[in-house]
Structures are given as structure tokens and as C-alpha cells.
Amino acid sequence: MASDSQPGTNHRNLFVEGEEAHFERVKQIVSDLIESQKRLKQVMSGNIPDDPNVYKEDLAVPDNLVGLVIGKKGDTIRTINRTSGASVYIPKEAEAGKTERVLTITGTPA
């Protein structure tokens, strides 16, 4: 267990130093990241909430171009998720007999 973990929990402490405005910005960034990961896990499990404020769209991408969307070590897809506020799920492989992968994009309106 990490030394900055709270005993008896799975929580870890996050220490932020600086001006209050910076603290609020870090808090918002961390909250956005957590929400994005929750949405991504829901998409991956197929458990997308029936919420009229959550948009879901599938996008077919040629299998040989999926690497461009993912980027080196996942940098491009992480940047897309972070900057857009949406979650993009990319299956590991195309469906049998298909030459495209269907990406699932979920998010809320800006």
C-alpha cells in the first residue's frame, strides 16, 4: 500500500500547494478525470445509463487507421478524452470478418 494511502481504505491523498485559484483548477481537473473514467468504464461494460443528457454515438474507423486515433502509447486518445470531456472506447479488435472497428463515443453537451 502506498505511504500516502489512508489506512483501511483504497483512497490516496492528493496534496496541492499554491494559490486558491490553482487549487480550484486542480480540483476541477481531477473531478473531470474521475467522471471521464467512470463513463469509460460504463461504456466498456455496456452499462450506459439511460440519461437524456448523455449522448452516445458509434463511429466506424478502418482497422488500419485505429492506431492514429490511439496514438503513441495512447497519447492521442487520452488527449481526446481529456480535452473533449467525452469518453471514447475502442475495442481491441475488429469484429470477425470486419475491416473496421466501431468506436463508441459518450459524453454530455458542453
XYZ file of C-alpha atoms in Angstrom:
110
model
C 0.000 0.000 0.000
C 1.310 3.466 -0.841
C 2.604 5.549 2.045
C 0.118 8.331 1.213
C -2.893 5.993 1.416
C -5.486 6.300 4.125
C -5.253 3.206 6.343
C -8.085 0.734 5.818
C -9.250 2.353 2.549
C -8.430 2.392 -1.143
C -8.162 6.197 -1.032
C -4.977 8.098 -1.721
C -4.181 11.610 -0.632
C -3.580 14.346 -3.184
C -1.561 17.299 -1.932
C -1.851 20.624 -3.746
C 0.159 23.751 -2.936
C -0.360 27.220 -4.295
C -2.972 29.894 -4.659
C -6.643 29.133 -4.064
C -7.448 29.618 -7.770
C -4.883 26.941 -8.650
C -6.356 24.613 -6.047
C -9.837 25.040 -7.545
C -8.477 24.341 -11.047
C -6.700 21.163 -9.899
C -9.866 20.058 -8.106
C -11.891 20.536 -11.306
C -9.338 18.686 -13.452
C -9.251 15.726 -11.051
C -13.068 15.632 -10.854
C -13.316 15.701 -14.654
C -10.798 12.856 -14.952
C -12.709 10.738 -12.450
C -16.034 11.334 -14.221
C -14.452 10.547 -17.584
C -13.099 7.241 -16.255
C -16.477 6.341 -14.756
C -18.165 6.972 -18.122
C -15.500 4.962 -19.935
C -15.983 2.000 -17.574
C -19.740 2.186 -18.145
C -19.239 2.149 -21.917
C -16.784 -0.746 -21.716
C -19.221 -2.768 -19.621
C -22.122 -1.939 -21.952
C -23.878 -0.317 -18.995
C -24.585 3.108 -20.459
C -27.093 4.980 -18.304
C -30.437 5.866 -19.867
C -29.912 9.582 -19.438
C -31.210 12.103 -21.982
C -28.225 14.327 -21.147
C -25.712 11.643 -22.142
C -25.048 11.338 -25.843
C -23.753 8.121 -27.385
C -22.566 7.693 -30.920
C -20.751 4.893 -32.703
C -18.114 5.708 -35.284
C -16.673 3.148 -37.705
C -12.933 3.548 -38.264
C -10.886 1.441 -40.700
C -8.936 -1.088 -38.664
C -5.636 0.005 -40.228
C -6.224 3.628 -39.040
C -7.221 2.934 -35.448
C -3.598 3.393 -34.400
C -3.813 7.040 -35.452
C -6.733 7.558 -33.069
C -4.942 5.744 -30.241
C -1.569 7.428 -30.795
C 1.824 6.520 -29.402
C 1.327 4.826 -26.013
C -2.304 6.009 -26.057
C -1.376 9.701 -26.021
C -3.842 10.776 -28.725
C -6.885 9.013 -27.260
C -6.056 10.324 -23.769
C -5.794 13.850 -25.171
C -9.117 13.443 -26.993
C -10.809 12.203 -23.822
C -9.276 14.917 -21.658
C -9.838 17.909 -23.938
C -13.285 16.955 -25.208
C -14.751 15.775 -21.925
C -16.166 12.810 -23.822
C -15.185 9.176 -23.390
C -14.042 7.182 -26.397
C -13.981 3.396 -26.201
C -12.014 1.492 -28.841
C -12.395 -2.294 -28.969
C -9.142 -4.257 -29.071
C -10.046 -5.951 -32.358
C -12.492 -5.591 -35.222
C -15.454 -7.950 -35.213
C -14.841 -11.204 -37.089
C -14.951 -10.624 -40.836
C -14.997 -6.816 -40.495
C -12.327 -4.377 -41.632
C -13.489 -1.595 -39.328
C -13.695 -1.131 -35.589
C -16.689 0.605 -34.089
C -15.607 3.279 -31.597
C -18.179 4.311 -29.006
C -18.206 7.969 -28.004
C -20.205 9.128 -24.986
C -20.475 12.482 -23.309
C -22.668 15.319 -22.198
C -23.265 18.577 -24.037
C -20.818 21.384 -23.294
